[in-house]
The first five atom37 places (N, CA, C, CB, O) and aatype in JSON, in Angstrom:
{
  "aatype": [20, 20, 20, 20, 20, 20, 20, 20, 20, 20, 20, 20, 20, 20, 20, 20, 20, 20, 20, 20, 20, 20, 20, 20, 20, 20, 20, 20, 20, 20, 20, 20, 20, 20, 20, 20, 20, 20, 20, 20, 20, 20, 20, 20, 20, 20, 20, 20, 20, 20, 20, 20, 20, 20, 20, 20, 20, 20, 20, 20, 20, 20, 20, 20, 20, 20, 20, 20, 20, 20, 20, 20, 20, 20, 20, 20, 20, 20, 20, 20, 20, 20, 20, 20, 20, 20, 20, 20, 20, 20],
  "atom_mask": [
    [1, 1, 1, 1, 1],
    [1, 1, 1, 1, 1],
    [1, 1, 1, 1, 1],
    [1, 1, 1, 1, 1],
    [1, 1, 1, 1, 1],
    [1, 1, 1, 1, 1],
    [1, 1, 1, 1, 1],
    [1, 1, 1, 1, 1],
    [1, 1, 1, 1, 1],
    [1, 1, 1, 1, 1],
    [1, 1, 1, 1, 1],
    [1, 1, 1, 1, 1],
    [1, 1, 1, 1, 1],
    [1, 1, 1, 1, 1],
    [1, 1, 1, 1, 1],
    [1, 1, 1, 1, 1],
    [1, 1, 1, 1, 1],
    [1, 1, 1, 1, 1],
    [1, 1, 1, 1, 1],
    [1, 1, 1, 1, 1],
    [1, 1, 1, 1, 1],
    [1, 1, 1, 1, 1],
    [1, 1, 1, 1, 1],
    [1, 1, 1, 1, 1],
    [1, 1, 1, 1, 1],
    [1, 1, 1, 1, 1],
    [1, 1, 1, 1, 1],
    [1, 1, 1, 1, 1],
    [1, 1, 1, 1, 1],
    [1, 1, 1, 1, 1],
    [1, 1, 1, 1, 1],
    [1, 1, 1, 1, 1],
    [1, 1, 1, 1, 1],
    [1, 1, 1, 1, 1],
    [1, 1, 1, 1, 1],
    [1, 1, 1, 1, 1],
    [1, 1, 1, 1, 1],
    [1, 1, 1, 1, 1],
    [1, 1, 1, 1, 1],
    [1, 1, 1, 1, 1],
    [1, 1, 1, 1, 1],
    [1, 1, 1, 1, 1],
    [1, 1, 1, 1, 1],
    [1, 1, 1, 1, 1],
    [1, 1, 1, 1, 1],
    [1, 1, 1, 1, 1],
    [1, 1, 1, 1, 1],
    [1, 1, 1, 1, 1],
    [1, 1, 1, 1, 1],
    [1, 1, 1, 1, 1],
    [1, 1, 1, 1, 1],
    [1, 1, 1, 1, 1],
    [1, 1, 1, 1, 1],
    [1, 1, 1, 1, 1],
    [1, 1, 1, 1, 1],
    [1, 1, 1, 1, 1],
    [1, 1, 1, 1, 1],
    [1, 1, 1, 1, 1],
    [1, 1, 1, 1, 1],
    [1, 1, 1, 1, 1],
    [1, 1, 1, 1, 1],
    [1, 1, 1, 1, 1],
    [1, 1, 1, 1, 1],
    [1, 1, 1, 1, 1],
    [1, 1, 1, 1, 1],
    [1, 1, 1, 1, 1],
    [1, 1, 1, 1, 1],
    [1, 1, 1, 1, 1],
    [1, 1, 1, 1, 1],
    [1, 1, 1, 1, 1],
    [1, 1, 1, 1, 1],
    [1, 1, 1, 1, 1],
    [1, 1, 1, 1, 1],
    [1, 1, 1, 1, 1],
    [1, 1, 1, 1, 1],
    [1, 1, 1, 1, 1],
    [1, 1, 1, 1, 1],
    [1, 1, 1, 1, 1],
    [1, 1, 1, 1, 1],
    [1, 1, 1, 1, 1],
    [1, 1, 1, 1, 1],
    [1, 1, 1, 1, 1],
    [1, 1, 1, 1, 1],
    [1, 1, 1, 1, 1],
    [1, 1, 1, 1, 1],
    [1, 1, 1, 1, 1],
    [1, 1, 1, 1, 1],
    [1, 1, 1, 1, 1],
    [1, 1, 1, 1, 1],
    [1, 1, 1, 1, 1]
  ],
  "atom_positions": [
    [[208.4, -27.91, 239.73], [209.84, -28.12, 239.75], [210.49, -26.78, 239.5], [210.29, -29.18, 238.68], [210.73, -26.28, 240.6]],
    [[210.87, -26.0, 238.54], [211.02, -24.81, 238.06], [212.54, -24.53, 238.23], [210.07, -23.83, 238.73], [213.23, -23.87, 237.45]],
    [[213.0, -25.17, 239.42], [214.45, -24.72, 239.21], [215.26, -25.1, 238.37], [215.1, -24.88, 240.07], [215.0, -26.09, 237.69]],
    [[216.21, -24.53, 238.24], [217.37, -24.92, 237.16], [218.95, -25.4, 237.97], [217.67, -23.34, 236.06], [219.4, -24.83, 238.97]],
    [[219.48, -26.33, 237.4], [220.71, -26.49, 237.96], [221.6, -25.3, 237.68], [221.29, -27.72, 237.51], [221.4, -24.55, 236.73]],
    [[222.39, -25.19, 238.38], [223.46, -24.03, 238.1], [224.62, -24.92, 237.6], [223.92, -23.02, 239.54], [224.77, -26.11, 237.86]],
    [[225.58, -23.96, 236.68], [226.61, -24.7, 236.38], [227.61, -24.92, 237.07], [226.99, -24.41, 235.53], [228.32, -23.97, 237.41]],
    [[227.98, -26.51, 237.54], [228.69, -26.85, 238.42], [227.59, -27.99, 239.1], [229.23, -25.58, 239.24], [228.1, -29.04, 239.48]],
    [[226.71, -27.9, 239.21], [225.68, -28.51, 239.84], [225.15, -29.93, 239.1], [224.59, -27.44, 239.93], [224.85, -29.97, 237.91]],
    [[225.09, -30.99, 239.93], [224.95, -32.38, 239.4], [223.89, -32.9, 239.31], [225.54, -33.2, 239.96], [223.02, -32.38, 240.01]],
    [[223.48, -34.02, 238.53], [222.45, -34.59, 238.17], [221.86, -34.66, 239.79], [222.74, -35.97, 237.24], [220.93, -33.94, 240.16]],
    [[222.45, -35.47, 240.54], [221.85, -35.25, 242.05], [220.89, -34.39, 242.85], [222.68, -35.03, 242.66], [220.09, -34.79, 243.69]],
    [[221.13, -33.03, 242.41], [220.4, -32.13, 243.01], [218.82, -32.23, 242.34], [221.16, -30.73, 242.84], [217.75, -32.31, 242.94]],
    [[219.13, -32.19, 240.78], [218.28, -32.28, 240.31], [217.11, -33.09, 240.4], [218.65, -32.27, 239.66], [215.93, -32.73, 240.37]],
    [[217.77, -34.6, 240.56], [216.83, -35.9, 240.32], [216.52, -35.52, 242.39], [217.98, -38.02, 239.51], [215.48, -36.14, 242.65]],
    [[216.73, -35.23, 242.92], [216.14, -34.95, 243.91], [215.07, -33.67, 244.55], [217.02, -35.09, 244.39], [214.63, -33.54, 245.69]],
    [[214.89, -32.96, 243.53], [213.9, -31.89, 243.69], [212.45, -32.53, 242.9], [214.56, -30.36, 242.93], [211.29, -32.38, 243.29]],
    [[213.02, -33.41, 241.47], [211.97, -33.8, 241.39], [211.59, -35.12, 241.67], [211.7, -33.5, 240.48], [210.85, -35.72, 240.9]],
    [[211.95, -35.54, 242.53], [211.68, -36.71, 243.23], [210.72, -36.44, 244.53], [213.04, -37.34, 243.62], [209.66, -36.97, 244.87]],
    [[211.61, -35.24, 245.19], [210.56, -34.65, 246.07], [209.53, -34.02, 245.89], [210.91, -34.02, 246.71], [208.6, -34.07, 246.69]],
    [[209.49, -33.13, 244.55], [207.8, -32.5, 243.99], [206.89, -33.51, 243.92], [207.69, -31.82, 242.38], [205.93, -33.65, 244.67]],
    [[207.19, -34.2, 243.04], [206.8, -35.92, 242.56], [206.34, -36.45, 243.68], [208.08, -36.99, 242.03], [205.16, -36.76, 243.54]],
    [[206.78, -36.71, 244.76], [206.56, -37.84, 245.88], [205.54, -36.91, 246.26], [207.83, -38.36, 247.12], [204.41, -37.4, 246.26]],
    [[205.64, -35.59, 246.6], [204.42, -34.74, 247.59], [203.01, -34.46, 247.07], [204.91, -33.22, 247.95], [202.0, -34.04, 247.64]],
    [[203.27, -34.87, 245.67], [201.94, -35.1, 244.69], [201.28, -36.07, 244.87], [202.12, -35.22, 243.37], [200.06, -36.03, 244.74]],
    [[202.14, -37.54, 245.33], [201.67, -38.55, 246.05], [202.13, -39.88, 244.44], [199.66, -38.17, 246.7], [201.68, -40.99, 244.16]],
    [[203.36, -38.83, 243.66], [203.57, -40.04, 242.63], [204.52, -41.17, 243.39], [204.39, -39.46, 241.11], [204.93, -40.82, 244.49]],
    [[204.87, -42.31, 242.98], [205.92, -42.97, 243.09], [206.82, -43.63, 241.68], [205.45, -43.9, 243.98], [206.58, -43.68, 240.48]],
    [[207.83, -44.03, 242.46], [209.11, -44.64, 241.09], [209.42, -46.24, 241.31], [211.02, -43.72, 241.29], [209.86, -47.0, 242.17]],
    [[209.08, -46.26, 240.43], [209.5, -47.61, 240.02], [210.92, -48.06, 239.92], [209.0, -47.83, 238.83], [211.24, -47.73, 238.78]],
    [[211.71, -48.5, 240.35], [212.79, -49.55, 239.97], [212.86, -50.02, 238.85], [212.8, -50.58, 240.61], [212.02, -50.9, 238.65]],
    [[213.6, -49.78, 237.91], [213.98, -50.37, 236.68], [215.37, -51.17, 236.63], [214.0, -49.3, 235.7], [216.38, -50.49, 236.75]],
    [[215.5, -52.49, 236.48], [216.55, -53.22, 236.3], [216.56, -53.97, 234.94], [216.64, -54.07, 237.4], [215.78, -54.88, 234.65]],
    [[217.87, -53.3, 233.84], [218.08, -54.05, 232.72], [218.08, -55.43, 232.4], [218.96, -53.77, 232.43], [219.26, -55.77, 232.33]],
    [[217.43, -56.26, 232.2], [217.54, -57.28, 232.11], [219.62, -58.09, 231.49], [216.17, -57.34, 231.22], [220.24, -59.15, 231.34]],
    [[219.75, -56.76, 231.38], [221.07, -57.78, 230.96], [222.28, -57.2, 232.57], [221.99, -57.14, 228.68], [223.5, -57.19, 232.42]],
    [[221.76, -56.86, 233.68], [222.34, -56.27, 235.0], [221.98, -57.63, 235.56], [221.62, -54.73, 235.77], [221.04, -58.39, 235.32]],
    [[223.4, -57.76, 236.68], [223.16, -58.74, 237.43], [223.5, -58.38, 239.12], [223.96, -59.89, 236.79], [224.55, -58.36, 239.77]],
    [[222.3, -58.16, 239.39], [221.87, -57.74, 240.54], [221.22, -59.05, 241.76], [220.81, -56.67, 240.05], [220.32, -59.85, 241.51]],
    [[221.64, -58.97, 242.48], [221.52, -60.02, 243.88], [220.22, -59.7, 244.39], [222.72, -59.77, 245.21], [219.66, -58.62, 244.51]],
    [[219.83, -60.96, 244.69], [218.1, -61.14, 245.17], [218.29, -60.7, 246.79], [217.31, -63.17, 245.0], [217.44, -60.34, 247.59]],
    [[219.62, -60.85, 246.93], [219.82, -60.41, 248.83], [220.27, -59.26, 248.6], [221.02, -61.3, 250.01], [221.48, -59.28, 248.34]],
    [[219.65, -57.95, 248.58], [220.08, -56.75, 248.91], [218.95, -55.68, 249.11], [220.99, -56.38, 247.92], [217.98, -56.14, 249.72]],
    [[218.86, -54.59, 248.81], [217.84, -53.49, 249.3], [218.16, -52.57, 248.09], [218.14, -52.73, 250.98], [219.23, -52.04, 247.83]],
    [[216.93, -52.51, 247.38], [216.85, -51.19, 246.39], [215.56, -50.26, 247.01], [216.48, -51.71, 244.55], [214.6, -50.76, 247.6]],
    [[215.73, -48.91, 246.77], [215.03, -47.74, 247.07], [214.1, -47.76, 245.85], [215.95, -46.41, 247.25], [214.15, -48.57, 244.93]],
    [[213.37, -46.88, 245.99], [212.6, -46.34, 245.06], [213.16, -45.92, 243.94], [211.99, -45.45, 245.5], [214.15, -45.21, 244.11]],
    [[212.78, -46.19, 242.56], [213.28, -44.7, 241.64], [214.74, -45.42, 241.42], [213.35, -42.74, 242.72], [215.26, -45.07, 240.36]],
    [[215.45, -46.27, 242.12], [216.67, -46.85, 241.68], [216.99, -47.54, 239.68], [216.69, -48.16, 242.9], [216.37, -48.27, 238.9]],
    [[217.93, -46.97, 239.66], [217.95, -47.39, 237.87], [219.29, -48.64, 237.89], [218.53, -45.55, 236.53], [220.37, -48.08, 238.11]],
    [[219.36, -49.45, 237.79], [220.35, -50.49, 237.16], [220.83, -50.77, 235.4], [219.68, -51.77, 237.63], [220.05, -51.3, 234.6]],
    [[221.58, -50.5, 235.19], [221.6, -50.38, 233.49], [222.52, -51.58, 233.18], [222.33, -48.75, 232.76], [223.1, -52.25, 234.03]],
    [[222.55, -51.71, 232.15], [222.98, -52.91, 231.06], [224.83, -53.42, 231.48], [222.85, -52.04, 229.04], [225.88, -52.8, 231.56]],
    [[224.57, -54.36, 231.61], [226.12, -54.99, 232.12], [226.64, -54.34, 233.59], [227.45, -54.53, 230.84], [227.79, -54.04, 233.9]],
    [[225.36, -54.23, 234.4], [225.6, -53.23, 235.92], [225.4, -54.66, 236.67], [224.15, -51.6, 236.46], [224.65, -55.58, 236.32]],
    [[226.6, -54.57, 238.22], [226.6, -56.11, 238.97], [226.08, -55.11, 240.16], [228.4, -57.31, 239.21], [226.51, -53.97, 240.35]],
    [[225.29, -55.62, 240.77], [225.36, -55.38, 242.69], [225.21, -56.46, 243.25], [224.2, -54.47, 243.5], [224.26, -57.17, 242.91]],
    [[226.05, -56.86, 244.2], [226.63, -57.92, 244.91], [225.65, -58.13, 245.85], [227.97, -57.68, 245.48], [224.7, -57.36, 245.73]],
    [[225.57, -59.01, 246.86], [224.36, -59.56, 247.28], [224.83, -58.78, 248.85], [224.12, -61.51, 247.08], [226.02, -58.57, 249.06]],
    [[223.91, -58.44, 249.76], [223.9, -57.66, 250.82], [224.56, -56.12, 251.01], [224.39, -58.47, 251.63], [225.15, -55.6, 251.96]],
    [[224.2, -55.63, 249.66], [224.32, -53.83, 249.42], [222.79, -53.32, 249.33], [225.23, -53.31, 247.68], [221.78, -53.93, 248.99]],
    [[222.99, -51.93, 249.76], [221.46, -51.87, 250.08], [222.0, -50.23, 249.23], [220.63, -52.06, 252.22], [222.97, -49.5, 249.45]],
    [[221.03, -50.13, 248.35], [221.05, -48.2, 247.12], [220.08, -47.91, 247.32], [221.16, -47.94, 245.22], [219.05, -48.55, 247.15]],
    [[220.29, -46.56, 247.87], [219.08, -45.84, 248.41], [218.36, -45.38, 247.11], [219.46, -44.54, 249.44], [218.57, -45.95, 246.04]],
    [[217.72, -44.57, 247.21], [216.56, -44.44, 246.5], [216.59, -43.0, 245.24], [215.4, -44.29, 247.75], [216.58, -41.8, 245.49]],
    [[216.61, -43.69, 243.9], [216.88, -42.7, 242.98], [218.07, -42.22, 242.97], [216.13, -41.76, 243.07], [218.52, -41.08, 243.08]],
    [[218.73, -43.67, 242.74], [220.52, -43.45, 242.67], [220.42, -44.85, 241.23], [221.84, -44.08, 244.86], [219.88, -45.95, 241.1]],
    [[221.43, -43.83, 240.29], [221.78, -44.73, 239.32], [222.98, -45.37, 239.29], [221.67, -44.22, 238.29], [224.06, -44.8, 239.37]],
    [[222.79, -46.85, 239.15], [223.91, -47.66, 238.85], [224.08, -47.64, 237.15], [223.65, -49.21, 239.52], [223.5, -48.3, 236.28]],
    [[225.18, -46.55, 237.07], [225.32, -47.3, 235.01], [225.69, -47.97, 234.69], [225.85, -46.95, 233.91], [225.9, -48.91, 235.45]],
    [[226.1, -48.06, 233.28], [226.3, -48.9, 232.15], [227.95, -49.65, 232.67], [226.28, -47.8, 230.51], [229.07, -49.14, 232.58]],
    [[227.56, -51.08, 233.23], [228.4, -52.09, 233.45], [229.48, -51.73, 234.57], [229.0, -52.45, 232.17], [230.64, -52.14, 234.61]],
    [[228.65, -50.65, 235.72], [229.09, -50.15, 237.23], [229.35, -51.64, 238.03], [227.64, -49.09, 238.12], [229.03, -52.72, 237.53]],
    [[229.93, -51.51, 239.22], [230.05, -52.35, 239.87], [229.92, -51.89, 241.56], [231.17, -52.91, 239.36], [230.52, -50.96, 242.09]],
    [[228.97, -52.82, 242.19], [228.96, -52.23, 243.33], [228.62, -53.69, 244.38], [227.82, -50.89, 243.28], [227.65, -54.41, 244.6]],
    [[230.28, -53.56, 244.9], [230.75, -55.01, 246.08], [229.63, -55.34, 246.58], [231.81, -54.74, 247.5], [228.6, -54.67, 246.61]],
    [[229.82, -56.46, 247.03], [228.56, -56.94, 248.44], [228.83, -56.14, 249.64], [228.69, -58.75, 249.11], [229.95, -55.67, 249.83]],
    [[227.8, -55.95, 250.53], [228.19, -55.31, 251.76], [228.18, -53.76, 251.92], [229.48, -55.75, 252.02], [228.34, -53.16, 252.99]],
    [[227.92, -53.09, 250.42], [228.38, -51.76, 250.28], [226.83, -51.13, 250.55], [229.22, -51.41, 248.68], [225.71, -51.63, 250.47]],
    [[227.33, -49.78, 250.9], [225.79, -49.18, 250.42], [226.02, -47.6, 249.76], [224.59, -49.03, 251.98], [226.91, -46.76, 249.85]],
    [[224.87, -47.68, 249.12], [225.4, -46.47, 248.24], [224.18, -45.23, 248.05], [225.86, -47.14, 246.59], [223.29, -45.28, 247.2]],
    [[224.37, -44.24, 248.94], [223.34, -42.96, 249.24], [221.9, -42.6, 248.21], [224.37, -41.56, 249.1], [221.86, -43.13, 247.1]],
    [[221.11, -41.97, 248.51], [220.09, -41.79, 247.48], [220.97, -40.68, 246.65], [218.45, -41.28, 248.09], [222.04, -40.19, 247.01]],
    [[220.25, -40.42, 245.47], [220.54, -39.69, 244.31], [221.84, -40.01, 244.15], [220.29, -38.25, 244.36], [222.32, -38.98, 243.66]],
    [[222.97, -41.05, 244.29], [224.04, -41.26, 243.67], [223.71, -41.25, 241.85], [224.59, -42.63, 244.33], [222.77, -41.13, 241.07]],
    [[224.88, -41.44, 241.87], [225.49, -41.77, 240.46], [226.61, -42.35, 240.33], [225.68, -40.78, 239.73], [227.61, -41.66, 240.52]],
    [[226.75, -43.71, 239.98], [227.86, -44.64, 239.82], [228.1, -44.84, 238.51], [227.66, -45.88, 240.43], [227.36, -45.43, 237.72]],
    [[229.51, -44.18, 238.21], [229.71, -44.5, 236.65], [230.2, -45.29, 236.41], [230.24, -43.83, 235.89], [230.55, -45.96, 237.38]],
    [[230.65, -45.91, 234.86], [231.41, -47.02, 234.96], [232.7, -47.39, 235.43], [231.43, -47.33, 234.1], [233.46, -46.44, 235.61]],
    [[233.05, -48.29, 235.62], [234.5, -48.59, 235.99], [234.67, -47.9, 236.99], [235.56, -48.32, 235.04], [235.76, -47.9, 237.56]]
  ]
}
């Protein structure tokens, strides 16, 4: 990994360099969904996707891969939302 973010530079860049070192090593990511997130059985999660505590995704949104939904985010049905996002609250 070795690089450093520069200042100005977002979690994004980051969680995507080592996502890509990571993957070419041949690791993978798990999906973690808070048990207290209410997330739709009809939609599409990526790899590496994080859902956190009081987080909704609506049923036919598809989050690409190693994009975090936070703490009690909301994300419509129908939507889709890029890899390495970051959705904050409200």
């Amino acid at each position: 990994v070795g690089n450093k973010a520069r200042s100005g530079d977002s979690g994004l860049r980051v969680r995507a360099q080592v996502a890509e070192h990571f993957g070419k090593l041949g690791y993978r990511f798990a999906s973690v969904i808070s048990k207290d997130a209410r997330v739709s059985r009809h939609n599409t999660l990526g790899e590496g996707v994080q859902v956190l505590h009081g987080a909704v995704v609506q049923p036919a949104s598809r989050i690409d891969a190693h994009t975090i939904i936070n703490t009690e985010a909301i994300v419509e049905h129908d939507c889709f939302v890029g890899a390495y996002a970051h959705l904050a609250p409200g």
